Short mmCIF file of N, CA, C and O in Angstrom, two decimals:
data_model
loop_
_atom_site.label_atom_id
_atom_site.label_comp_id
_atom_site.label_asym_id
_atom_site.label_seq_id
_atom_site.Cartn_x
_atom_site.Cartn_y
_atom_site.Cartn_z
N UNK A 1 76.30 -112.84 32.13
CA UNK A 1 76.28 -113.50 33.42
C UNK A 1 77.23 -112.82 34.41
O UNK A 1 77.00 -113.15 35.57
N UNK A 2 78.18 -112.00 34.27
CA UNK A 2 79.49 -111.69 34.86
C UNK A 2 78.87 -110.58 35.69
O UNK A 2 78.95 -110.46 36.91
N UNK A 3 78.06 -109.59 34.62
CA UNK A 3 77.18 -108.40 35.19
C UNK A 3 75.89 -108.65 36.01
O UNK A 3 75.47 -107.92 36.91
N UNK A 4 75.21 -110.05 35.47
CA UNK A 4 74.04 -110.12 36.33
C UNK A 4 74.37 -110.88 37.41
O UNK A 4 73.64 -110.62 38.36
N UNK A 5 75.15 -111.71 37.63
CA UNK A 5 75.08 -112.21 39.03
C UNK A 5 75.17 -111.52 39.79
O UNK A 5 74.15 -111.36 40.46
N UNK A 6 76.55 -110.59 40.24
CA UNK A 6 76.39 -109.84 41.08
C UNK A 6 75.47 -108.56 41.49
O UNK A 6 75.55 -108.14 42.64
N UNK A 7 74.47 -107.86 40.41
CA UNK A 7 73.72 -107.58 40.47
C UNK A 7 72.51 -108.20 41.62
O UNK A 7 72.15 -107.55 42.61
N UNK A 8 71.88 -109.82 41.19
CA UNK A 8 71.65 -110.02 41.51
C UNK A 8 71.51 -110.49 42.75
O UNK A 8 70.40 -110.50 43.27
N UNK A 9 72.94 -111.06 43.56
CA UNK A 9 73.45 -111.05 44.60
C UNK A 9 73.41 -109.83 45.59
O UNK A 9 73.27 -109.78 46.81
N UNK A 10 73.59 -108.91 44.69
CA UNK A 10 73.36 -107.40 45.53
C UNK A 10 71.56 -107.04 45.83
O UNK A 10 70.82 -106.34 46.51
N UNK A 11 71.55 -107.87 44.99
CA UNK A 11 69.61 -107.41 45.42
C UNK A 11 69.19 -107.94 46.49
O UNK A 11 68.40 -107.38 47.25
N UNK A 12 69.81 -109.39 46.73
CA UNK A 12 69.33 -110.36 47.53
C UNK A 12 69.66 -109.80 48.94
O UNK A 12 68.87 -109.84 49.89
N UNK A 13 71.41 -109.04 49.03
CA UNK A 13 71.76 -108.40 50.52
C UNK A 13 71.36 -107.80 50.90
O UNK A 13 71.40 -107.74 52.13
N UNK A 14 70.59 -106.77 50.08
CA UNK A 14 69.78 -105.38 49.94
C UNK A 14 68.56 -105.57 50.72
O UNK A 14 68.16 -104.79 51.59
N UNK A 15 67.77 -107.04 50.22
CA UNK A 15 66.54 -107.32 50.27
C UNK A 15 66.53 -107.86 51.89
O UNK A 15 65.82 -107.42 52.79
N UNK A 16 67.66 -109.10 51.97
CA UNK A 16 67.79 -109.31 53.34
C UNK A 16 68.19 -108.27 54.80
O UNK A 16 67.65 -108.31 55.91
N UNK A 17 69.17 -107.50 54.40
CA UNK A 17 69.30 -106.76 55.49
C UNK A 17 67.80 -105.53 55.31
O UNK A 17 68.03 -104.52 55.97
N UNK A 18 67.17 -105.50 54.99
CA UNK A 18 65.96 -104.74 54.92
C UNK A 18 64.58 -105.45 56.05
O UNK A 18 63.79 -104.84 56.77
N UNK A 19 64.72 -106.68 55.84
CA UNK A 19 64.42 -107.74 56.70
C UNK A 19 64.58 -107.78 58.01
O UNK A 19 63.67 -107.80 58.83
N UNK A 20 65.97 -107.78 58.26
CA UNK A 20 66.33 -107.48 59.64
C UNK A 20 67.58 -106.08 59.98
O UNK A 20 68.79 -105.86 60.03
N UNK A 21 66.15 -105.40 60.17
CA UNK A 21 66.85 -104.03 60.35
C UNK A 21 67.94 -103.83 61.78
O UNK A 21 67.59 -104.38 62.82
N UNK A 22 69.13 -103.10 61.77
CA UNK A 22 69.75 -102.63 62.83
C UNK A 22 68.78 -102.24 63.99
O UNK A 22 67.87 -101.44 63.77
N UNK A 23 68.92 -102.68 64.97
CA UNK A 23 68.42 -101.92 66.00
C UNK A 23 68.91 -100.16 67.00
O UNK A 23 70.01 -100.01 67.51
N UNK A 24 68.14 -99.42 67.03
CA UNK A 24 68.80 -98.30 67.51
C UNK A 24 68.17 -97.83 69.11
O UNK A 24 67.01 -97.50 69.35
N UNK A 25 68.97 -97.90 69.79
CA UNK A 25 68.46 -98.27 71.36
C UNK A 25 68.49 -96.55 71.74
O UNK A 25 69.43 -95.80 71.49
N UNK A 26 67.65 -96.31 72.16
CA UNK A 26 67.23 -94.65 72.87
C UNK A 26 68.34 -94.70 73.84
O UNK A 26 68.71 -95.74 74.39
N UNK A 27 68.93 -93.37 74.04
CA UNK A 27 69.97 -92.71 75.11
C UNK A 27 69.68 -93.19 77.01
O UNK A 27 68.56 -92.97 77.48
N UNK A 28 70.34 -93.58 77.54
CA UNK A 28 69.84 -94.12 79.33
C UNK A 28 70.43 -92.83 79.48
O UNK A 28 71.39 -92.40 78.84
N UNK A 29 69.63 -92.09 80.59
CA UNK A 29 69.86 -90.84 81.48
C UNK A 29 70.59 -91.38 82.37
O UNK A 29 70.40 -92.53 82.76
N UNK A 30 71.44 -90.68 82.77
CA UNK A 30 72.95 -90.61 84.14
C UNK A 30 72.20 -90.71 85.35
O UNK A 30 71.84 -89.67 85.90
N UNK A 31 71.83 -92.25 86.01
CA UNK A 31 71.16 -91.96 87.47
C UNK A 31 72.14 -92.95 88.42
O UNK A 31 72.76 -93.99 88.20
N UNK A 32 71.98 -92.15 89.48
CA UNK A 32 73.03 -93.33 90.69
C UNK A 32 72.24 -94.42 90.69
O UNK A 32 71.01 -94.44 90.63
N UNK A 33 73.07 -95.43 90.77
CA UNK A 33 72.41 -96.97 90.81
C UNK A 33 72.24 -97.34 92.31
O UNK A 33 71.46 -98.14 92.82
N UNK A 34 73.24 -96.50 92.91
CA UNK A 34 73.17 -97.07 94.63
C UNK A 34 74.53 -97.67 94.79
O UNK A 34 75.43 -97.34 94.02
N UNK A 35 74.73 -98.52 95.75
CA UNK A 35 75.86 -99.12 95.95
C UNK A 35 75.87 -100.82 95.53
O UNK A 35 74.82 -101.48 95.56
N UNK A 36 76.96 -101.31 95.21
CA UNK A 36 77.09 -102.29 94.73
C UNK A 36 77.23 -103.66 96.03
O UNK A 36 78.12 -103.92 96.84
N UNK A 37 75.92 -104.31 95.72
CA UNK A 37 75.66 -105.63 96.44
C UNK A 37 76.81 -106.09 96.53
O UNK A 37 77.17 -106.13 95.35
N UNK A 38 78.01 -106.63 97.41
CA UNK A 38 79.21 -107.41 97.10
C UNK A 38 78.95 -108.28 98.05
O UNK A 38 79.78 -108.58 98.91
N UNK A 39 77.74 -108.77 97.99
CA UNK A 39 77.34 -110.05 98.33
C UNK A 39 77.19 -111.72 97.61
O UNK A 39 77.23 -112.88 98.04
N UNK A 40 76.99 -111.01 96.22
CA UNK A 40 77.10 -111.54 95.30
C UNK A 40 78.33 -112.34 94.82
O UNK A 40 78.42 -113.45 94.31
N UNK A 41 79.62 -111.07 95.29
CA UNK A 41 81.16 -111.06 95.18
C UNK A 41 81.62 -112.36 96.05
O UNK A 41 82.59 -113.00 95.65
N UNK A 42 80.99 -112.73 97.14
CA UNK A 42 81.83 -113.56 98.13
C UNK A 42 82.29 -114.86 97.18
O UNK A 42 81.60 -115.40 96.32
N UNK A 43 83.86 -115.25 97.65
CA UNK A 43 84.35 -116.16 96.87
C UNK A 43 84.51 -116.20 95.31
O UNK A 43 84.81 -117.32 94.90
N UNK A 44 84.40 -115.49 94.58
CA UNK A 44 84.40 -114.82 93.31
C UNK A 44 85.75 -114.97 93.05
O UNK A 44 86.49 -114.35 93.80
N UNK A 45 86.25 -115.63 92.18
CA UNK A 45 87.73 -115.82 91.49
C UNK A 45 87.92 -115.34 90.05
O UNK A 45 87.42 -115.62 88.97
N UNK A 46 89.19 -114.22 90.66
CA UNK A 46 89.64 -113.40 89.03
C UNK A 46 91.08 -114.53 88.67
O UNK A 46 91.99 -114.68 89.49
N UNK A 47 91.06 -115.06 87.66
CA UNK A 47 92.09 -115.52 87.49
C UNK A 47 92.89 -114.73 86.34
O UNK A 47 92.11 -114.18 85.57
N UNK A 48 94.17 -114.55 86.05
CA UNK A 48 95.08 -113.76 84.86
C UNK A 48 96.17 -114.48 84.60
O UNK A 48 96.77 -115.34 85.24
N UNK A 49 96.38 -113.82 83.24
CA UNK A 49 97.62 -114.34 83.16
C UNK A 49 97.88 -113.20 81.54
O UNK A 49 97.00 -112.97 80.70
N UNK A 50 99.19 -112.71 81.52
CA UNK A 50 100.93 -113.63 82.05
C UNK A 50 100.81 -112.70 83.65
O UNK A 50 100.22 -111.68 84.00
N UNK A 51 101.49 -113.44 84.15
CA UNK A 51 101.87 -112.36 85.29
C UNK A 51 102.46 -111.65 85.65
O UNK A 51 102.85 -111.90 86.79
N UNK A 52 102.94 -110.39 85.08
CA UNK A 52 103.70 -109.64 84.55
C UNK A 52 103.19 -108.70 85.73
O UNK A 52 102.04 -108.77 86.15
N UNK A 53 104.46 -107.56 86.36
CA UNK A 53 104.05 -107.22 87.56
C UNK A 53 103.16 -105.72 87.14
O UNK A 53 102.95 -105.02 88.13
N UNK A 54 102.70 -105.23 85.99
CA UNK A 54 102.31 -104.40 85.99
C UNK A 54 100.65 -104.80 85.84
O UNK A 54 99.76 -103.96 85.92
N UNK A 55 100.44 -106.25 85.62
CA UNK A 55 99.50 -107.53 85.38
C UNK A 55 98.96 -107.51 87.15
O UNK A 55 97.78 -107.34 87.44
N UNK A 56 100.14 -107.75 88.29
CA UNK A 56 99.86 -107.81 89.42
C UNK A 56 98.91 -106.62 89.69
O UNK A 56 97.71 -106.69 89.96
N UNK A 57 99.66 -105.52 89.56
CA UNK A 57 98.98 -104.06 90.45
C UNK A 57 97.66 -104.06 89.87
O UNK A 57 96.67 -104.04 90.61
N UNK A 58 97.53 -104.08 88.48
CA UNK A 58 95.96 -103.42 88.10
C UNK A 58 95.22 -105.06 89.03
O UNK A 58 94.21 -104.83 89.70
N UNK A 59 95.69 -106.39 89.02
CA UNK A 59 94.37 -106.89 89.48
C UNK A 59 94.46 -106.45 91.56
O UNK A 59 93.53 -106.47 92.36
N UNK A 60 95.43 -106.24 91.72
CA UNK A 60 95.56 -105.55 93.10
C UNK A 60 94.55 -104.68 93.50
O UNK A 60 93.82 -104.66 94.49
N UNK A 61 94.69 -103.79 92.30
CA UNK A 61 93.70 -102.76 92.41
C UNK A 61 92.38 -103.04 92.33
O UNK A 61 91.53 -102.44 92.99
N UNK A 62 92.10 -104.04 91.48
CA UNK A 62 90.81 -104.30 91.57
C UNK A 62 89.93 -104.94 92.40
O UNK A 62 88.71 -104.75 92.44
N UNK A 63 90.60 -105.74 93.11
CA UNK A 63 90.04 -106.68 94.37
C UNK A 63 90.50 -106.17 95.26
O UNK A 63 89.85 -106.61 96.20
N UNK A 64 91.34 -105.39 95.69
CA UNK A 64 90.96 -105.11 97.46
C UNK A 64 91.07 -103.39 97.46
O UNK A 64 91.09 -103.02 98.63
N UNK A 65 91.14 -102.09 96.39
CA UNK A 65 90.73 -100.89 96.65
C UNK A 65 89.21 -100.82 96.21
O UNK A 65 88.51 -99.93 96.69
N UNK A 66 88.58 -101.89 95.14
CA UNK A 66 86.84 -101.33 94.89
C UNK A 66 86.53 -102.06 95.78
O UNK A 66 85.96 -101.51 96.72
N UNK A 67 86.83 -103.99 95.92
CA UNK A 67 85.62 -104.87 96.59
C UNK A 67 86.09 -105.08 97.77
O UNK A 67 85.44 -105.90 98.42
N UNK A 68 87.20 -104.50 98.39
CA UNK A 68 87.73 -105.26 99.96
C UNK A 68 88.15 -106.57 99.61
O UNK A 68 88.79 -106.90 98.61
N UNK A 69 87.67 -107.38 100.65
CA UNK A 69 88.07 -108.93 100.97
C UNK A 69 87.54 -110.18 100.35
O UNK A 69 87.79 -111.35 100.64
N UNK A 70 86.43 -109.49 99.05
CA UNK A 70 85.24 -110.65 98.51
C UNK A 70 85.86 -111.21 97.38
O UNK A 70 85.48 -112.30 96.94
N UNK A 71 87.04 -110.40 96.73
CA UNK A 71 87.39 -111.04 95.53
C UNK A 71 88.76 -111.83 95.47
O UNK A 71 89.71 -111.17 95.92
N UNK A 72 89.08 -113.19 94.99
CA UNK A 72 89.91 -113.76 94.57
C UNK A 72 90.70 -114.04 93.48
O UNK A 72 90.33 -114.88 92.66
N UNK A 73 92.36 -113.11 93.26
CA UNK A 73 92.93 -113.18 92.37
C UNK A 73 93.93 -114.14 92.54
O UNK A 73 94.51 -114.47 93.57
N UNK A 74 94.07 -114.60 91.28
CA UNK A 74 95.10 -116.11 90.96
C UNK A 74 95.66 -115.79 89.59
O UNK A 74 94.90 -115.53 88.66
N UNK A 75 97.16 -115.80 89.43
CA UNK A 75 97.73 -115.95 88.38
C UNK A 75 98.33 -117.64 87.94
O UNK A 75 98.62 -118.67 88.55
N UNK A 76 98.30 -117.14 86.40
CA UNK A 76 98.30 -118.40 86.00
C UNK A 76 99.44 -118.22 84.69
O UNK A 76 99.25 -117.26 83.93
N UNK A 77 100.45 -119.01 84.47
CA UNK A 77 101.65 -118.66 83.73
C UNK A 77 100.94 -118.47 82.32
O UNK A 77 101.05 -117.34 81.84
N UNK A 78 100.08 -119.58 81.43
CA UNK A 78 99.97 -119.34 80.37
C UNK A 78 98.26 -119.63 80.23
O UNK A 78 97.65 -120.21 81.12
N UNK A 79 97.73 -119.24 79.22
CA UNK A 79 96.27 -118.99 79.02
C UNK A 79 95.64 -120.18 78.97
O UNK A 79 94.48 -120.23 79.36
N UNK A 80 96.25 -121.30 78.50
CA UNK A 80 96.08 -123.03 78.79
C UNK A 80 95.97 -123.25 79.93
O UNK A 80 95.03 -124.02 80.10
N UNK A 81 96.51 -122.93 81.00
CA UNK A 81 96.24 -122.86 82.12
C UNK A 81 95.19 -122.40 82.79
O UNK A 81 94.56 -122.86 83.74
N UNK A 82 95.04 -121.16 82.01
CA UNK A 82 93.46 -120.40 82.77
C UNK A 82 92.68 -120.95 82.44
O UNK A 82 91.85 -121.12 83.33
N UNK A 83 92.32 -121.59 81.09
CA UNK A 83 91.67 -121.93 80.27
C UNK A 83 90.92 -123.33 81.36
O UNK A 83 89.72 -123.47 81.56
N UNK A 84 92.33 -124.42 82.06
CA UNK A 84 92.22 -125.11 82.49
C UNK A 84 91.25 -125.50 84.19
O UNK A 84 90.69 -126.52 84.57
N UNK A 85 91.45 -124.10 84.85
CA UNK A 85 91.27 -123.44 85.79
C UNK A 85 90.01 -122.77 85.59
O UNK A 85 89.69 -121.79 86.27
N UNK A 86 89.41 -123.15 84.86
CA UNK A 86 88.32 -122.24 84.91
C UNK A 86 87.71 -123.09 84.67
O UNK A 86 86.67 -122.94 85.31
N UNK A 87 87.64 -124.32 83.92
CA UNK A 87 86.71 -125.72 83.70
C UNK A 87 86.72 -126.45 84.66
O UNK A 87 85.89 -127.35 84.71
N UNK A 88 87.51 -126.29 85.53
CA UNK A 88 87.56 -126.93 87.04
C UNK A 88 87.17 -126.51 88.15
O UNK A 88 87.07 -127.20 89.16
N UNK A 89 86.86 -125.10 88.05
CA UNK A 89 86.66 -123.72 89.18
C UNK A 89 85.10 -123.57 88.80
O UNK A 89 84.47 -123.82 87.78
N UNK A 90 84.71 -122.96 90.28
CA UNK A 90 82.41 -123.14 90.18
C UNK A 90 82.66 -122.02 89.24
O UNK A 90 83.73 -121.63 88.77
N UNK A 91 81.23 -121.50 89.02
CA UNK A 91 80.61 -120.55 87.70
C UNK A 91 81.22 -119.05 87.98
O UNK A 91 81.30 -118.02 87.30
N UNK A 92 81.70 -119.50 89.61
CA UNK A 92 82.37 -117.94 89.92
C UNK A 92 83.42 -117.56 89.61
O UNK A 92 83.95 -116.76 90.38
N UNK A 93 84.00 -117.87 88.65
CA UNK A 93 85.21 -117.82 87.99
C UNK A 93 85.18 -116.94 86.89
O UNK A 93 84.21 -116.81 86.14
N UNK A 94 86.51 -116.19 86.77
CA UNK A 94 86.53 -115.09 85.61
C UNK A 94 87.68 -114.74 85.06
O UNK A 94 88.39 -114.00 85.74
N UNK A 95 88.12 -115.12 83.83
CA UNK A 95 89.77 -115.04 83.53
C UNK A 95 89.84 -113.74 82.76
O UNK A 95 88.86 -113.37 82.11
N UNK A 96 90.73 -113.19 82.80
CA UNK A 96 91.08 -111.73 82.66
C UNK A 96 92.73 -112.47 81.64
O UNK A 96 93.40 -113.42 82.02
N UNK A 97 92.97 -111.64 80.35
CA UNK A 97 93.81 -112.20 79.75
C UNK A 97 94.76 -110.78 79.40
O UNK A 97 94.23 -110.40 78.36
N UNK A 98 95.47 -110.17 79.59
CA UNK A 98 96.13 -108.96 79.30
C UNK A 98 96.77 -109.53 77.79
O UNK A 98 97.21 -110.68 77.68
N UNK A 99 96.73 -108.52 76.63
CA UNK A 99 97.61 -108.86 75.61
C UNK A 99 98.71 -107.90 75.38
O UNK A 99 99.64 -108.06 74.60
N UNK A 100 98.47 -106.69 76.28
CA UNK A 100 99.75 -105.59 76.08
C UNK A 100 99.25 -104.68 77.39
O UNK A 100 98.44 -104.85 78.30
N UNK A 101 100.21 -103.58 76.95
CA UNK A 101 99.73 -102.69 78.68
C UNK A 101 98.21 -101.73 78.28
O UNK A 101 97.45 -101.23 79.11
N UNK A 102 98.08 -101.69 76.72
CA UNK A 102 96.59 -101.44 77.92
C UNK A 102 95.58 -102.17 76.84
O UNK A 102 95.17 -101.36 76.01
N UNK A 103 95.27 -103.04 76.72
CA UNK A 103 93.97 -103.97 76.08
C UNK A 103 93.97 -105.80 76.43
O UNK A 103 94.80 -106.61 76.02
N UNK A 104 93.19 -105.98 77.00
CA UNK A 104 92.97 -107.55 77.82
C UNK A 104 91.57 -107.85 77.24
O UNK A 104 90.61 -107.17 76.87
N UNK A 105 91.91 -109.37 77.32
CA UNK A 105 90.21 -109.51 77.28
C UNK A 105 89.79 -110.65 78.27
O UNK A 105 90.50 -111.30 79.04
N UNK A 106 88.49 -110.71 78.06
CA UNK A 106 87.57 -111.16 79.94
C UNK A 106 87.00 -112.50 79.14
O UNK A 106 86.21 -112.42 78.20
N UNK A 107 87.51 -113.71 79.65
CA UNK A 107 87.30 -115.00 79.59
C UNK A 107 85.81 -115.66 80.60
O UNK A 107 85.99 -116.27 81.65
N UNK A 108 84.92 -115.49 80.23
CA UNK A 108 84.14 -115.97 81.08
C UNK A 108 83.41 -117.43 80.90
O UNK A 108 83.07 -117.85 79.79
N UNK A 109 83.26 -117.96 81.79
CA UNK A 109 82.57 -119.82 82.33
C UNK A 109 80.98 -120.11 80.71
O UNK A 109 79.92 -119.55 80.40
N UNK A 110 81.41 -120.73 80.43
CA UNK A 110 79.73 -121.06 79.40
C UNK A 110 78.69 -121.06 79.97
O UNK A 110 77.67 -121.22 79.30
N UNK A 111 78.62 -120.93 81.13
CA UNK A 111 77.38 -121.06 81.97
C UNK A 111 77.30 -119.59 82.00
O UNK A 111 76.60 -119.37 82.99
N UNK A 112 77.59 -118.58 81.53
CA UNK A 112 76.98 -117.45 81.55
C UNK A 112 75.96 -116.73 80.03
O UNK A 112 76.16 -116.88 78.82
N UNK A 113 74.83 -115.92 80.81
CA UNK A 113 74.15 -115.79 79.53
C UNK A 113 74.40 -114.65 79.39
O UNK A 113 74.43 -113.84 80.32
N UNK A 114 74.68 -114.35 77.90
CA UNK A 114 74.58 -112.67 77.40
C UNK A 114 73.57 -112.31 77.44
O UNK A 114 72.65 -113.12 77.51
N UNK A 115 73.37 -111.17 77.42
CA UNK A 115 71.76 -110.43 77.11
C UNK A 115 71.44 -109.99 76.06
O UNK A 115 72.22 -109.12 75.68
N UNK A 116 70.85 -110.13 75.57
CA UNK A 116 70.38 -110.11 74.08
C UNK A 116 70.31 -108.69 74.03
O UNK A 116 70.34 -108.31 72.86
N UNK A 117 70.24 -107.92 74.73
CA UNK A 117 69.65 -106.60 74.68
C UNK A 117 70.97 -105.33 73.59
O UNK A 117 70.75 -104.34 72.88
N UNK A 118 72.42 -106.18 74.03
CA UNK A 118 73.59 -105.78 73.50
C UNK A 118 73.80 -106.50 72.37
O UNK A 118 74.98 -106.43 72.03
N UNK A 119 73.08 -107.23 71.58
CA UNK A 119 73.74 -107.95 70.32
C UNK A 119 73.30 -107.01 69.67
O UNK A 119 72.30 -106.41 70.08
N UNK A 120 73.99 -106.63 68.37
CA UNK A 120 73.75 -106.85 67.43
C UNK A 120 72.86 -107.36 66.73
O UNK A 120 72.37 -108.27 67.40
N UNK A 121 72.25 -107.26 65.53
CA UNK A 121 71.26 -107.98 64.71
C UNK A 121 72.28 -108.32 63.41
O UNK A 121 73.09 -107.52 62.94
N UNK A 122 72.09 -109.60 62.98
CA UNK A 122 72.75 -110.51 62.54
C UNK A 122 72.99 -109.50 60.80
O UNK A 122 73.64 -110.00 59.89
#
């Protein structure tokens, strides 16, 4: 029993991931997209946190050297907070979470849909 279960168990993973194969998506060719609608952008809220001033400049940079005047940044002391601020704030809301100087991650509203096109197969 010690030898066949896992045997068997291995047949079964074998058998299932055979089932649902990886998907392998063909190469997109390098084409200009055009310019970016920032119409879309109006009233658009980046919220962050900690606010750490090196936290300030990059969202500085991001709302008024790419989008001008359409985007709204708000810091917020702790991630409970953003967390809070964003269940209260319309769908245009987007929390940005820095965990060191260079890797953050992007908090977005449940009302947004992924695209299936980027998952993974289970």
């Amino acid at each position: 029993q010690e030898v066949l279960f896992p045997l068997f168990f291995l047949f079964w993973l074998i058998l299932m991931s055979m089932m649902h194969p990886h998907r392998k998506y063909d190469e997109v060719d390098n084409i200009n997209l055009g310019t970016l609608d920032t119409s879309v952008l109006v009233d658009f809220v980046i919220g962050f946190t900690p606010p750490t001033q090196m936290a300030r400049e990059i969202m500085k940079k991001v709302a008024f050297d790419n989008f001008g005047d359409g985007l709204i940044t708000e810091e917020y002391l702790s991630e409970e907070e953003l967390q809070e601020a964003s269940a209260l704030k319309t769908s245009k809301f987007v929390g940005v979470v820095f965990k060191d100087a260079m890797s953050y991650q992007l908090r977005f509203p449940d009302s947004v849909v992924m695209s299936s096109i980027y998952t993974e197969s289970r």
